[in-house]
Coordinates of C-alpha atoms in Angstrom, one line a residue:
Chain A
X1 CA -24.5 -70.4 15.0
X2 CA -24.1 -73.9 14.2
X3 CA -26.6 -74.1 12.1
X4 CA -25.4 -71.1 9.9
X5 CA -21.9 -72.8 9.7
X6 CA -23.8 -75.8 8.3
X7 CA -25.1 -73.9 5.3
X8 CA -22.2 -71.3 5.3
X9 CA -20.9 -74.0 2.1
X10 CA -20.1 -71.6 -1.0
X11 CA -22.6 -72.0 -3.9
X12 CA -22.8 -69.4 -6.8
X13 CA -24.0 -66.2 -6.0
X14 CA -25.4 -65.2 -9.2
X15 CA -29.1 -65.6 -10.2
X16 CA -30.0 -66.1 -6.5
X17 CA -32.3 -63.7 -4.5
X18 CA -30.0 -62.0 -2.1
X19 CA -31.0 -60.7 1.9
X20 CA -30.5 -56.5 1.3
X21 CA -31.6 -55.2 4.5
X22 CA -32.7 -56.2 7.6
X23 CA -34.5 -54.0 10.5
X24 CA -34.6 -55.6 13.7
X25 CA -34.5 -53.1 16.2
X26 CA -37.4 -50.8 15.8
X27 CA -38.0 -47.1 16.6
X28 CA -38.4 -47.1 20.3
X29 CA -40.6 -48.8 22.5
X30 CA -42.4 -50.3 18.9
X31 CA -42.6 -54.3 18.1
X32 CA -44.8 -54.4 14.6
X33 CA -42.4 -52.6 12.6
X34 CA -39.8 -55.7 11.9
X35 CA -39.1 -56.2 8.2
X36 CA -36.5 -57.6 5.8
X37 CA -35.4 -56.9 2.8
X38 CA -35.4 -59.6 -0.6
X39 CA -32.9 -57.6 -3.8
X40 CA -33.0 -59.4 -6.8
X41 CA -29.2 -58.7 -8.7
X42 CA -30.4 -61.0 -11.7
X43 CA -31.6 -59.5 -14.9
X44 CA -34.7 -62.1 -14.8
X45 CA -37.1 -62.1 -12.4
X46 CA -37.3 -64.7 -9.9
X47 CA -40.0 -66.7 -8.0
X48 CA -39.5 -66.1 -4.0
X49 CA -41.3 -69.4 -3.9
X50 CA -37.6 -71.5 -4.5
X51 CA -37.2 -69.9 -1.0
X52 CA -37.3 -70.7 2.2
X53 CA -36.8 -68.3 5.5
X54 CA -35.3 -69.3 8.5
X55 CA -35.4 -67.2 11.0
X56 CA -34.0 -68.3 14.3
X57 CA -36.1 -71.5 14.2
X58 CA -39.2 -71.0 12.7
X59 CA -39.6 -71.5 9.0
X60 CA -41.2 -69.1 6.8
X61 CA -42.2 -70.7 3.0
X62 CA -43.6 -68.4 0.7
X63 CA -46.6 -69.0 -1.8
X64 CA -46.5 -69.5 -5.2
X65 CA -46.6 -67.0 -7.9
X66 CA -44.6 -64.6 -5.4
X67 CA -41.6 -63.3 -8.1
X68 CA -38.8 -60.5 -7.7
X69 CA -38.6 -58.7 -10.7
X70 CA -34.7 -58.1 -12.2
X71 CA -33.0 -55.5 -10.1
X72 CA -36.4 -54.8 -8.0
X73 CA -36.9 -55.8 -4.0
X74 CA -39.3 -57.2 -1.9
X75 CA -40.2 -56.6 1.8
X76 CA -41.2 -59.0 4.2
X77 CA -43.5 -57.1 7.2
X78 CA -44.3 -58.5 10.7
X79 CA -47.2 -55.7 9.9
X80 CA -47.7 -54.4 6.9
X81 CA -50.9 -53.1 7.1
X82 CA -52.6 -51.4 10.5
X83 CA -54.5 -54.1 12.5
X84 CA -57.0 -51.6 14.7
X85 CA -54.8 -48.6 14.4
X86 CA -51.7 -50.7 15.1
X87 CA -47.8 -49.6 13.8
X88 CA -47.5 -51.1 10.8
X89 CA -44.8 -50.8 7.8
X90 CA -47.1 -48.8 5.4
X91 CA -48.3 -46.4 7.9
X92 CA -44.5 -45.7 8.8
X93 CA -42.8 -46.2 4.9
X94 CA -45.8 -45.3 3.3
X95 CA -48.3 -42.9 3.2
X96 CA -50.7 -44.3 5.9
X97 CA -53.5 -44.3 3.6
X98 CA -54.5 -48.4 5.1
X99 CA -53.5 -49.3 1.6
X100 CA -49.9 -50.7 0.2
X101 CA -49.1 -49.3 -3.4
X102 CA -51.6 -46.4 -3.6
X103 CA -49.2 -44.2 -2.8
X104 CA -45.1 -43.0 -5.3
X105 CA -43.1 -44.3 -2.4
X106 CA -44.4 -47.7 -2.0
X107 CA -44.0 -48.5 -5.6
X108 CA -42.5 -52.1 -4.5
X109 CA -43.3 -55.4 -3.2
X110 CA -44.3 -55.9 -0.1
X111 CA -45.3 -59.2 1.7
X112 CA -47.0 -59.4 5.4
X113 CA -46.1 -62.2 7.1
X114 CA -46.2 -63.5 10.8
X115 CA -42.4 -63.5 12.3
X116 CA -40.2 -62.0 15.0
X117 CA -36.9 -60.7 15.2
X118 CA -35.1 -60.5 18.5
X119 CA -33.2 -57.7 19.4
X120 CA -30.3 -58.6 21.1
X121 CA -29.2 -61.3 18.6
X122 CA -30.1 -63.8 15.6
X123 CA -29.9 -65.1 12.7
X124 CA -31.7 -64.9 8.8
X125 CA -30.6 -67.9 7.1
X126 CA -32.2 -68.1 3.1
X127 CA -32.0 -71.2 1.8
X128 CA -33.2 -72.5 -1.4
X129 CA -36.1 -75.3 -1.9
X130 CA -33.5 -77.8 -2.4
X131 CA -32.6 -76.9 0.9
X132 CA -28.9 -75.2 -0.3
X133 CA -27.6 -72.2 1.1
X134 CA -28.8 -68.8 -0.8
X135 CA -27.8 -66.2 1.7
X136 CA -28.2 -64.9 5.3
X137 CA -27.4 -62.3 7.8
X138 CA -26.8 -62.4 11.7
X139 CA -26.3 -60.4 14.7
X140 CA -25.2 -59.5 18.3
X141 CA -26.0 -56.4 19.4
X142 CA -29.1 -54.4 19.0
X143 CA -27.3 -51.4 16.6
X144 CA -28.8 -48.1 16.2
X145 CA -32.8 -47.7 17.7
X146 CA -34.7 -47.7 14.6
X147 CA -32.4 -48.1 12.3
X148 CA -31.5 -51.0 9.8
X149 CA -28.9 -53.3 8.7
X150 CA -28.0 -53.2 5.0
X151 CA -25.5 -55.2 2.6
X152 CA -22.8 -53.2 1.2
X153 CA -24.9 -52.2 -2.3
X154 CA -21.5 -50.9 -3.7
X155 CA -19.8 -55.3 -3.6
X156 CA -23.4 -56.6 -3.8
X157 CA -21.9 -60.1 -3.6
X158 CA -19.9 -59.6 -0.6
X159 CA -21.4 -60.2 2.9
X160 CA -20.4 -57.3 4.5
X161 CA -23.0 -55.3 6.5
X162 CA -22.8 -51.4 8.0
X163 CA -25.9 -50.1 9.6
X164 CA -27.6 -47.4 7.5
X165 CA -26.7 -44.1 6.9
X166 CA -29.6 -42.7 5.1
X167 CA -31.2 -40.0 7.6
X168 CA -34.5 -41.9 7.7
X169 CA -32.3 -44.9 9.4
X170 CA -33.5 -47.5 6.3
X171 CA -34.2 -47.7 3.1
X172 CA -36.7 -50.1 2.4
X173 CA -37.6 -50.8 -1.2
X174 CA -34.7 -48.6 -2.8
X175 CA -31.2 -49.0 -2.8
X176 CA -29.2 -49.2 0.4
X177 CA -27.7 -46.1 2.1
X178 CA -24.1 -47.5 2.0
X179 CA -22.1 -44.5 0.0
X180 CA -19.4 -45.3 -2.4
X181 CA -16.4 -44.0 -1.3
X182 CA -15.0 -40.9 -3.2
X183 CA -12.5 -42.5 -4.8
X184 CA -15.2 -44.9 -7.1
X185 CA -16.3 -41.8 -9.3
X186 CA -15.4 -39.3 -11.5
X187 CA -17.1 -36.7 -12.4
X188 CA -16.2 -34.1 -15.8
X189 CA -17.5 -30.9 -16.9
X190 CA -16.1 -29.5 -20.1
X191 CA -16.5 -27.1 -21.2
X192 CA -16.9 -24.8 -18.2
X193 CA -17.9 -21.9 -20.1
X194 CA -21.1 -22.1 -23.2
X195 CA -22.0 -19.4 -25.2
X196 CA -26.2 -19.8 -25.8
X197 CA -25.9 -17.7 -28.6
X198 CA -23.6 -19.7 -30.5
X199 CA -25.4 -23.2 -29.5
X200 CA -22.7 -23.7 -27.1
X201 CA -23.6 -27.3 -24.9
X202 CA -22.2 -28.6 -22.2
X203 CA -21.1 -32.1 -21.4
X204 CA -20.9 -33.8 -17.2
X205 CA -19.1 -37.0 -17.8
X206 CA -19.4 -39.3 -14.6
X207 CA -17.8 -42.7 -14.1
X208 CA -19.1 -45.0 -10.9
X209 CA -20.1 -48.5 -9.9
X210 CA -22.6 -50.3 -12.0
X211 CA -26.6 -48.9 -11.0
X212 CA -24.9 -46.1 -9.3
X213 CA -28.2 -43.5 -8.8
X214 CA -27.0 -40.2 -10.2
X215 CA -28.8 -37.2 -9.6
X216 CA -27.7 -33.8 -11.4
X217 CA -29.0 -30.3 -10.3
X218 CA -28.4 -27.0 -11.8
X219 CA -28.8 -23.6 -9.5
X220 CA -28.3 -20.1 -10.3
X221 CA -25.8 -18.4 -8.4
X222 CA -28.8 -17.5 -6.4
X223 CA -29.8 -21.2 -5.2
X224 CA -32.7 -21.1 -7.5
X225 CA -32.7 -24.7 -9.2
X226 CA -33.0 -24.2 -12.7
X227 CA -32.8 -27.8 -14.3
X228 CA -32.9 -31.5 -12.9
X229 CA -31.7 -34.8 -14.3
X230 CA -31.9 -38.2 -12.4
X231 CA -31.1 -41.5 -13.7
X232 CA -29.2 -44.5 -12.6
X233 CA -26.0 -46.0 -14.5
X234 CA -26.2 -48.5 -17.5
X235 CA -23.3 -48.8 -17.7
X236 CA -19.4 -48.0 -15.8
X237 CA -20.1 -43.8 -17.1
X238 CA -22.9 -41.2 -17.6
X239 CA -22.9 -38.3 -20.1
X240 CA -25.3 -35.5 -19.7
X241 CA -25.3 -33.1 -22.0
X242 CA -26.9 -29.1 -21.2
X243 CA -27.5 -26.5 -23.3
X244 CA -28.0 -23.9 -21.4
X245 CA -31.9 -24.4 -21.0
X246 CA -33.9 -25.2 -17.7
X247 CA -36.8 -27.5 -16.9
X248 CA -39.3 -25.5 -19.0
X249 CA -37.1 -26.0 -22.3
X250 CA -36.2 -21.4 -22.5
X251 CA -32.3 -20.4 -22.5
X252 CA -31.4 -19.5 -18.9
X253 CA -29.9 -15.9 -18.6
X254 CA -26.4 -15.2 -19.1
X255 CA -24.2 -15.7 -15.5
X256 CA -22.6 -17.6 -13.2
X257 CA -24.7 -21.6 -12.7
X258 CA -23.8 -23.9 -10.2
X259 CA -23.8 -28.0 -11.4
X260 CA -24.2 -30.3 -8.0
X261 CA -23.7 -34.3 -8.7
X262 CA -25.2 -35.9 -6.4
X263 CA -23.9 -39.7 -6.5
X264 CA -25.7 -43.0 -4.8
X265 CA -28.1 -40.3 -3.5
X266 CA -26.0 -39.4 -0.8
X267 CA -24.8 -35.6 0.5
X268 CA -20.9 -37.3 1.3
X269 CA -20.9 -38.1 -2.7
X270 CA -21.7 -34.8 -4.0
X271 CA -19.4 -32.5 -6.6
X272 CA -20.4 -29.2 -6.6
X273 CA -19.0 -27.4 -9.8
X274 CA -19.2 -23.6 -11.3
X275 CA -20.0 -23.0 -15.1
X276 CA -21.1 -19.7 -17.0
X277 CA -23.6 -19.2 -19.5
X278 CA -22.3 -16.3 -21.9
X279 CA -25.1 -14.5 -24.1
Chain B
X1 CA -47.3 14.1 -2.1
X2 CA -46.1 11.0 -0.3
X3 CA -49.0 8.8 -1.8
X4 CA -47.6 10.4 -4.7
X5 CA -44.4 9.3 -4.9
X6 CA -44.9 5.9 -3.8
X7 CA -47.4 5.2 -6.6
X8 CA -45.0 6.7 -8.6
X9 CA -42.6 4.0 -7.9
X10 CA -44.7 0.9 -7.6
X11 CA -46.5 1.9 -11.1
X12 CA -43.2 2.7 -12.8
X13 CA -42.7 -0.2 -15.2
X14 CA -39.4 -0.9 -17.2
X15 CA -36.4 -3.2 -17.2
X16 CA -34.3 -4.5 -14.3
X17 CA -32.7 -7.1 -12.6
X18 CA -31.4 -9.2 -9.3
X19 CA -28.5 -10.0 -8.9
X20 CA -26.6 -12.4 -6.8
X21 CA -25.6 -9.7 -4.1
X22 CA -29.4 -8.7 -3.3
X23 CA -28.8 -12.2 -1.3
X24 CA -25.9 -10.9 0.7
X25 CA -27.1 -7.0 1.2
X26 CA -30.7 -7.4 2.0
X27 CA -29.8 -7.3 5.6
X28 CA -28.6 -4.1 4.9
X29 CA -31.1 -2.9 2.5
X30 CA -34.0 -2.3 5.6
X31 CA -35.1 1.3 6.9
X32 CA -34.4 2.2 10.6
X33 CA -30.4 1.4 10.4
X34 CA -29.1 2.3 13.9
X35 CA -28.1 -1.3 14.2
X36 CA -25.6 -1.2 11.1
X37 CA -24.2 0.0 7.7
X38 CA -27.5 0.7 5.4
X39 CA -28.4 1.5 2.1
X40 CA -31.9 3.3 3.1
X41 CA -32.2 6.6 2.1
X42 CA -32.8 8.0 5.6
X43 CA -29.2 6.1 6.5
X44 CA -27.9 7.9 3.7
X45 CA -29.1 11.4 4.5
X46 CA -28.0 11.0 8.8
X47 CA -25.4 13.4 9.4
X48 CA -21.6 11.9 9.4
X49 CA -20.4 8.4 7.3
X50 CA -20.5 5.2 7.1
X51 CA -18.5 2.4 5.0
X52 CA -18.5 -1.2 4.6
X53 CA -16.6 -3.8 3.4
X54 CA -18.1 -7.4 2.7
X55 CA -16.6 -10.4 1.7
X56 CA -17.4 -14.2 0.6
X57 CA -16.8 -17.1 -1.5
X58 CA -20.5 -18.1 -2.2
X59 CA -21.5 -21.7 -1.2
X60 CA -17.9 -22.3 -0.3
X61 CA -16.8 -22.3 -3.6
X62 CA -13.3 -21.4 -3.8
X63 CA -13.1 -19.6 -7.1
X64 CA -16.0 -18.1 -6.7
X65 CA -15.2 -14.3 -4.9
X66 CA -17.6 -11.6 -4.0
X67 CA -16.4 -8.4 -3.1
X68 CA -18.3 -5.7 -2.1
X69 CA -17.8 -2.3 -0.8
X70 CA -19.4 0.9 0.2
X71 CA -19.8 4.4 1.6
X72 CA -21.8 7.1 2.0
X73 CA -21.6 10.8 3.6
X74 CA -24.6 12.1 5.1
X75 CA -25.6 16.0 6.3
X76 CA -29.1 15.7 7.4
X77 CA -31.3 16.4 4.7
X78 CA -29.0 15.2 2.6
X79 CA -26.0 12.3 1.5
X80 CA -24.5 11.0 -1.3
X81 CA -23.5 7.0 -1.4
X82 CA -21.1 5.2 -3.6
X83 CA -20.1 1.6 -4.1
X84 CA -17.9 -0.8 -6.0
X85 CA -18.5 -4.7 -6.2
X86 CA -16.9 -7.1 -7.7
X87 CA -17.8 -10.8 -8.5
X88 CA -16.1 -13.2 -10.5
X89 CA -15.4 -17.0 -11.4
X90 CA -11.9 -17.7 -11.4
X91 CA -10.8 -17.4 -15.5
X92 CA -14.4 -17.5 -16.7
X93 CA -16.4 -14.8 -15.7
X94 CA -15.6 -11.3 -14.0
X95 CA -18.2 -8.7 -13.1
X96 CA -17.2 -4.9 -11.9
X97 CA -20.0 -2.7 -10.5
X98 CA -19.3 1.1 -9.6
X99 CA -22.3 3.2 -8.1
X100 CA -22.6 6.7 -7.0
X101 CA -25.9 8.1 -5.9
X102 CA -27.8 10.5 -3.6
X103 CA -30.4 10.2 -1.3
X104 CA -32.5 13.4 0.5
X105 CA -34.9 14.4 2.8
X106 CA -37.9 15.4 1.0
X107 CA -40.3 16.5 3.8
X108 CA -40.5 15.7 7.2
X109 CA -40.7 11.8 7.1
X110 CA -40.3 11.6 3.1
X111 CA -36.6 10.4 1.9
X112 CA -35.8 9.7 -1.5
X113 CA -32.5 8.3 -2.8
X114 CA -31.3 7.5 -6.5
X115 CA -27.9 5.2 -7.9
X116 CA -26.4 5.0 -10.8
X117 CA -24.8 1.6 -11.1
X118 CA -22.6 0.7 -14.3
X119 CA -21.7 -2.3 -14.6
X120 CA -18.9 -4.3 -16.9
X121 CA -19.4 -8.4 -17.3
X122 CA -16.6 -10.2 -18.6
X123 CA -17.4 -13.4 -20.2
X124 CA -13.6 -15.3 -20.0
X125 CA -12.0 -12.2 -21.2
X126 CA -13.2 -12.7 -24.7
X127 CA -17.0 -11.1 -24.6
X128 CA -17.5 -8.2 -22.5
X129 CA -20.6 -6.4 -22.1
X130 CA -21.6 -2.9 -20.1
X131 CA -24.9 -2.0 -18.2
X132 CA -25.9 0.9 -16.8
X133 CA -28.8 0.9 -14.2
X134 CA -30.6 3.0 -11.9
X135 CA -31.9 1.9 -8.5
X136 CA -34.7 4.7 -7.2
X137 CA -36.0 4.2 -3.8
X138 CA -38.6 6.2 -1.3
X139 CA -38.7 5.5 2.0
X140 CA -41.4 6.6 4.5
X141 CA -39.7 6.8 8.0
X142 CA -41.1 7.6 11.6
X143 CA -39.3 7.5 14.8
X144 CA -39.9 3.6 15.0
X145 CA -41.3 2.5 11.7
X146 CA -40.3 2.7 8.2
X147 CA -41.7 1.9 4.8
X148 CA -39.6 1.5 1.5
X149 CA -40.4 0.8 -2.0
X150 CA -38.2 1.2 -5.1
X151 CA -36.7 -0.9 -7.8
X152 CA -33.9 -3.2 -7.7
X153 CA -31.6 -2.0 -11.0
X154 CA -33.7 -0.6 -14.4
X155 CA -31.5 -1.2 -16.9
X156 CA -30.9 1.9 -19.0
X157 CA -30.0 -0.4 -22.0
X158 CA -29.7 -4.4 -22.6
X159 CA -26.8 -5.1 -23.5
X160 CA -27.4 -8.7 -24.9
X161 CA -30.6 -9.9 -25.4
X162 CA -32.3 -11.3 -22.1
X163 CA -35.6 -12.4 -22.3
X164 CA -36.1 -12.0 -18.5
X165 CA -35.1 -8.2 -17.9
X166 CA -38.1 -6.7 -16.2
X167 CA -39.6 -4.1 -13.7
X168 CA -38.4 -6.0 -10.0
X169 CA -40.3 -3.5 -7.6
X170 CA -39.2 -4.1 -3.9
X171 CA -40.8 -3.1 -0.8
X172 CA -39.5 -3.3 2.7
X173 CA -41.2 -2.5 6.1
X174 CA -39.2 -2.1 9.7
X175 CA -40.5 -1.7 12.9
X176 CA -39.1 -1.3 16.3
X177 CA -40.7 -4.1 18.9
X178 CA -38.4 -2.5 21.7
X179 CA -35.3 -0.2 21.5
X180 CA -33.0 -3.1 21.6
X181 CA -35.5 -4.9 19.1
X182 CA -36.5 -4.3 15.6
X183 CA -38.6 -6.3 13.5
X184 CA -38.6 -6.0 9.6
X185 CA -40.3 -8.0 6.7
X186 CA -40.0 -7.0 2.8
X187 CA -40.8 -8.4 -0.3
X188 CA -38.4 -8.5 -3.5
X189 CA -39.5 -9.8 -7.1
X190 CA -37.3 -12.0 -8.7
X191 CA -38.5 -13.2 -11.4
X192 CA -41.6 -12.5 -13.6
X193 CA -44.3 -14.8 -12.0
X194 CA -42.0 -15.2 -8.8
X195 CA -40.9 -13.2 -5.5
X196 CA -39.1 -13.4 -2.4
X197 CA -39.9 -12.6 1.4
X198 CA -37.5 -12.2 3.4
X199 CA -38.2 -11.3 7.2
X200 CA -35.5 -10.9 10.1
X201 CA -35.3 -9.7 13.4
X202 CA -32.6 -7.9 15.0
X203 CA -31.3 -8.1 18.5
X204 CA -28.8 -5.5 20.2
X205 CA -27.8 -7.6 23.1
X206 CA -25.5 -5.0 24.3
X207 CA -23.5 -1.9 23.1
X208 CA -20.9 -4.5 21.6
X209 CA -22.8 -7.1 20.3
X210 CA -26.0 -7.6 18.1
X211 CA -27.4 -10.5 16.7
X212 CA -30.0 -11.0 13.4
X213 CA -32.0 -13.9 12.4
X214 CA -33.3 -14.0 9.2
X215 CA -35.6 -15.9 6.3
X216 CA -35.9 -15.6 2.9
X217 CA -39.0 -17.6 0.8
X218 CA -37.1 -17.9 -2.6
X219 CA -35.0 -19.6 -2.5
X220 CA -35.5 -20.8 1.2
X221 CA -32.2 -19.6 3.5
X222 CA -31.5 -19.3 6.5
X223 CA -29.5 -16.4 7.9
X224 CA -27.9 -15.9 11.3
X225 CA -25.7 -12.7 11.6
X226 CA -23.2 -11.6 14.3
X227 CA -22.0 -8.0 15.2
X228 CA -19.1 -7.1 17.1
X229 CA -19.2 -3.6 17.7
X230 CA -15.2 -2.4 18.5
X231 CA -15.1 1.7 19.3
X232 CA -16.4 2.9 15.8
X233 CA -15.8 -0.1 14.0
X234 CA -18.1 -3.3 13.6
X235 CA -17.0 -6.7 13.1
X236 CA -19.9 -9.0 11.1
X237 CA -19.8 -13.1 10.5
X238 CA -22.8 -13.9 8.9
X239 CA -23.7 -17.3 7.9
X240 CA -26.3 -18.3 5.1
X241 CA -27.6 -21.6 5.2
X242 CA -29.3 -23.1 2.4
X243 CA -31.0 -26.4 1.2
X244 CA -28.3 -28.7 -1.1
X245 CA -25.3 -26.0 -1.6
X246 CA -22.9 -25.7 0.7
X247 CA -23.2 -22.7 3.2
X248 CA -22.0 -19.4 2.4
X249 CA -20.2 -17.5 5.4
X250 CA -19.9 -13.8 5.0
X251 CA -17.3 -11.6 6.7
X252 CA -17.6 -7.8 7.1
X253 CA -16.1 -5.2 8.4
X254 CA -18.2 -1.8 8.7
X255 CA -18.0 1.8 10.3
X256 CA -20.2 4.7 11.1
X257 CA -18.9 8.1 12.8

C-alpha cells in the first residue's frame, strides 16, 4: 500500500491508457484464467509500450509495436492460449478453436503474458515509462468466484470499481457491465401511432452518456422480433427513425408492435414501449 | 368419410390470420377437455355448458388490455359456442371480436364445429375497419386420443390490403398418458414460410387442483398454468414466460356444469 500512495500523485487522465477490468478470482478451483483489462478513452491510438505493469512486485514491460487503438481494449492473459489442454482465456472467452481472433467474439487484442494475481489481496499499479503514475487498481477480499472487477464505464475517469454485473461475471474486450442508472437517459417515441399507407414514420429519440451501446428491437404483439437496430452513441442523443418495415425492407401488417430500448446492453436499462401500425 | 373431411380441411386454401390471442387460448384449443374450458368441437357438443372469462395486460404492459370471454351449450351430438374479445392499446388502437358458432357429432368419433367471428379494428378512433372470418375445425376423438385439424380465421374479405393474409391450417393431437395425465402436441402456421409447435402436458394432481406445462417454438415461451377447481367453478393463473418482454400473467376464471 505504500507503494501505491507513492504514485497515487494526480497527473492528467486524458490521453493515458486506463486499467478497465480486472479478474482475479477465477471460476472455481481454476488458476490460468487471470486477466486484466487495458481501455483506451483517447481518440488516437496508443503504444502499450509507454507502459509498465506492476503487479504486486514483479514488473511486467511490454514490447514494442503493442498499440490500443482509440476507444478499443486490450487483455493481458496469464494463458491465453491452451498449453496441453490447459484453461486458458480463449478456450473460456472464445470459441476454443486453439486460436485467438478466428472467431466474432474475440475481435480484440489480446496479449499472453507470465503473471499471477493473488486472491485474497493486491495491487495493479500502471505506470508510464517515465516512471509517472498512469492508473491502478487494488484489493482485499476475493469478491465474487469467477467474476471480475470493472471501472465504473459510466465516470470513466473516476476510480471507482463494482464487481460485474453482466450474467457471464466479466466482460472482457467490450464495455463494462456497470449499468447507468435510470435517471441518465431518455428515451422518446412520437408519434405512437403511423399510418403505412400514408408514409407515416416513426421517430425513438434517446439521450444517455457519451458511447452509451443502444440496442433497439421491434416485436409484434406476438413476441416475433420484426426489426433490429444496434449502435453506440456519437454523441449525448440517438434518433432512429421506422417506417413501419422489418429487417427484410416489406411493410409489417397493420397492429399492435412493441419497441424495447435496450440501453448499455443491460435488461435493468430497458424501455419497453407500445406503437400501432394503421393500414 | 373421415379421411374425407380432413383432406378437406388441410387442402382448403384461402385467406386467414393469427392473432395475438391464439398465444393465450391455445391451452384451450386441445381435444380431450375434461381438464378445463375448450374450444374443441367434442367440448362443444358434451351435454350441459361451459364459460370462461380470461384476462391480461400482455408483457405487463399497462395499457395494453386483453379481454376475452366465452360460452358454449352442448346436447350431445350437438352445441353451439359464442364469444366476445376485446383487445386494445390505450387511445390508439381498439379491437372487438364477436363469434357465434356450432359444433356436431358427425359419426361416432367424427365432430365438426364452425365460427363466425366479425371483427371491428379501430385505429385511434379515426380509421376503422371490419372483418368477418370463419374458423372450421374437425376433430377425430376416441376415448383417450384426439386429432384436430382446421384453420385459424379465413377471412371472408380484406379489409385493407395485407400482403400476409393467407390459409394458417392448424393441427392439434392429445393423448391420455394416465387418467390424471394427458399429453398433447399441435402445430399452428403463422406465417407464410413459418410455424409454431407448441406441446404441453397436463397434470390433475387432485379434484381441486391441476397443473400444465407448456412450450411453444415461435416465438419460444414458456407456459406454466394453475387450476383451482372451487365446486363448479375454476380458478386459472397462468404465467407466460418469454425471451426479452416482460412476462405476461393471465388470470381466468371458468365453469362447466
Amino acid at each position: 500500500m505504500f507503494l501505491i500512495s507513492i504514485f497515487l500523485i494526480p497527473v492528467s487522465l486524458f490521453g493515458q491508457v486506463r486499467l478497465s477490468e480486472v479478474l482475479y478470482n477465477e471460476p472455481g478451483s481454476r488458476i490460468r484464467l487471470e486477466w486484466i483489462e487495458f481501455y483506451n478513452p483517447d481518440e488516437i491510438a496508443i503504444p502499450l509500450s509507454n507502459y509498465r505493469l506492476i503487479i504486486n512486485s514483479d514488473t511486467v514491460n511490454f514490447s514494442d509495436g503493442l498499440r490500443i487503438g482509440p476507444g478499443a481494449y486490450t487483455v493481458l492473459c496469464r494463458q491465453l492460449l491452451p498449453d496441453d489442454g490447459s484453461d486458458s482465456f480463449e478456450g473460456r472467452w472464445g470459441d476454443s478453436s486453439g486460436y485467438w481472433g478466428d472467431y466474432a467474439l474475440e475481435n480484440y487484442s489480446a496479449i499472453d503474458c507470465d503473471f499471477s494475481l493473488p486472491n485474497s489481496a493486491g495491487a495493479i499499479i500502471l505506470i508510464d515509462i517515465n516512471g509517472a503514475y498512469a492508473d491502478s487498481f487494488e484489493w482485499n477480499s476475493e469478491g465474487l468466484d469467477g467474476t471480475s472487477f470493472e471501472r465504473d464505464n459510466l465516470h470513466p475517469l473516476s476510480n471507482s470499481w463494482k464487481q460485474s454485473s453482466s450474467t457471464g461475471g466479466s466482460t472482457p474486450g467490450h464495455a463494462n457491465s456497470i449499468p447507468i442508472a435510470t435517471e441518465d437517459y431518455t428515451i422518446s417515441v412520437q408519434p405512437r401511432i403511423i399510418s403505412i399507407g400514408a408514409g407515416g414514420i416513426l421517430s425513438i429519440d434517446i439521450t444517455a452518456p457519451l458511447k452509451t451501446s443502444v440496442e433497439i428491437e421491434i416485436f409484434n404483439d406476438k413476441a416475433i422480433r420484426k426489426r433490429k437496430f444496434n449502435g453506440y452513441f456519437a454523441g449525448n442523443s440517438f434518433r432512429f427513425t421506422w417506417d413501419g418495415t422489418g429487417d427484410n425492407g416489406n411493410h409489417l401488417e397493420p397492429g399492435i408492435y412493441i419497441i424495447l430500448c435496450i440501453i448499455d446492453g443491460k435488461y435493468d436499462n430497458t424501455e419497453t414501449i407500445p406503437v400501432v401500425i394503421s393500414p | 368419410m373421415k379421411a374425407k373431411v380432413l383432406l378437406l380441411f388441410i387442402l382448403l386454401t384461402s385467406i386467414a390470420d393469427a392473432d395475438y390471442g391464439d398465444n393465450l387460448l391455445w391451452r384451450y384449443s386441445f381435444g380431450i377437455s375434461d381438464l378445463q374450458f375448450s374450444n374443441s368441437p367434442d367440448a362443444i357438443c358434451r351435454d350441459g355448458y361451459q364459460a370462461i372469462f380470461l384476462h391480461t395486460n400482455p408483457y405487463k404492459i399497462g395499457p395494453l388490455n386483453w379481454n376475452y370471454a366465452a360460452g358454449s351449450k352442448g346436447a350431445g351430438r350437438w352445441g353451439v359456442s359464442g364469444s366476445f374479445r376485446s383487445y386494445n392499446l390505450v387511445d390508439l388502437y381498439n379491437d372487438i371480436k364477436i363469434s357465434i358458432g356450432g359444433a356436431f357429432q358427425a359419426d361416432g368419433h367424427l365432430y365438426l364445429s364452425l365460427e363466425t367471428e366479425i371483427e371491428r379494428e379501430e385505429f385511434k378512433s379515426i380509421y376503422s375497419y371490419n372483418h368477418v372470418k370463419l374458423i372450421p375445425q374437425a376433430q377425430i376423438k376416441s376415448k383417450s386420443e384426439s386429432l384436430s385439424a382446421g384453420f385459424s380465421r379465413i377471412c371472408i374479405n380484406k379489409s385493407y390490403s395485407s400482403s400476409s393474409r393467407y390459409s394458417m391450417p392448424f393441427l392439434t393431437f392429445s393423448t391420455y398418458i394416465s387418467s390424471y395425465s394427458r399429453f398433447s402436441f399441435g402445430y399452428m402456421q403463422l406465417e407464410k414460410t413459418r410455424g409454431r409447435w407448441q406441446i404441453c402436458h397436463d397434470l390433475t394432481i387432485s379434484e381441486f387442483l391441476s397443473l400444465d406445462l407448456g412450450y411453444l417454438s415461435y416465438p419460444e415461451l414458456l407456459q406454466c398454468g394453475l387450476d383451482f377447481g372451487w365446486k363448479k367453478v375454476k380458478f386459472s393463473i397462468i404465467y407466460q414466460g418469454i425471451d426479452k418482454l416482460d412476462d405476461t400473467i393471465i388470470w381466468g376464471i371458468s365453469t362447466r356444469k
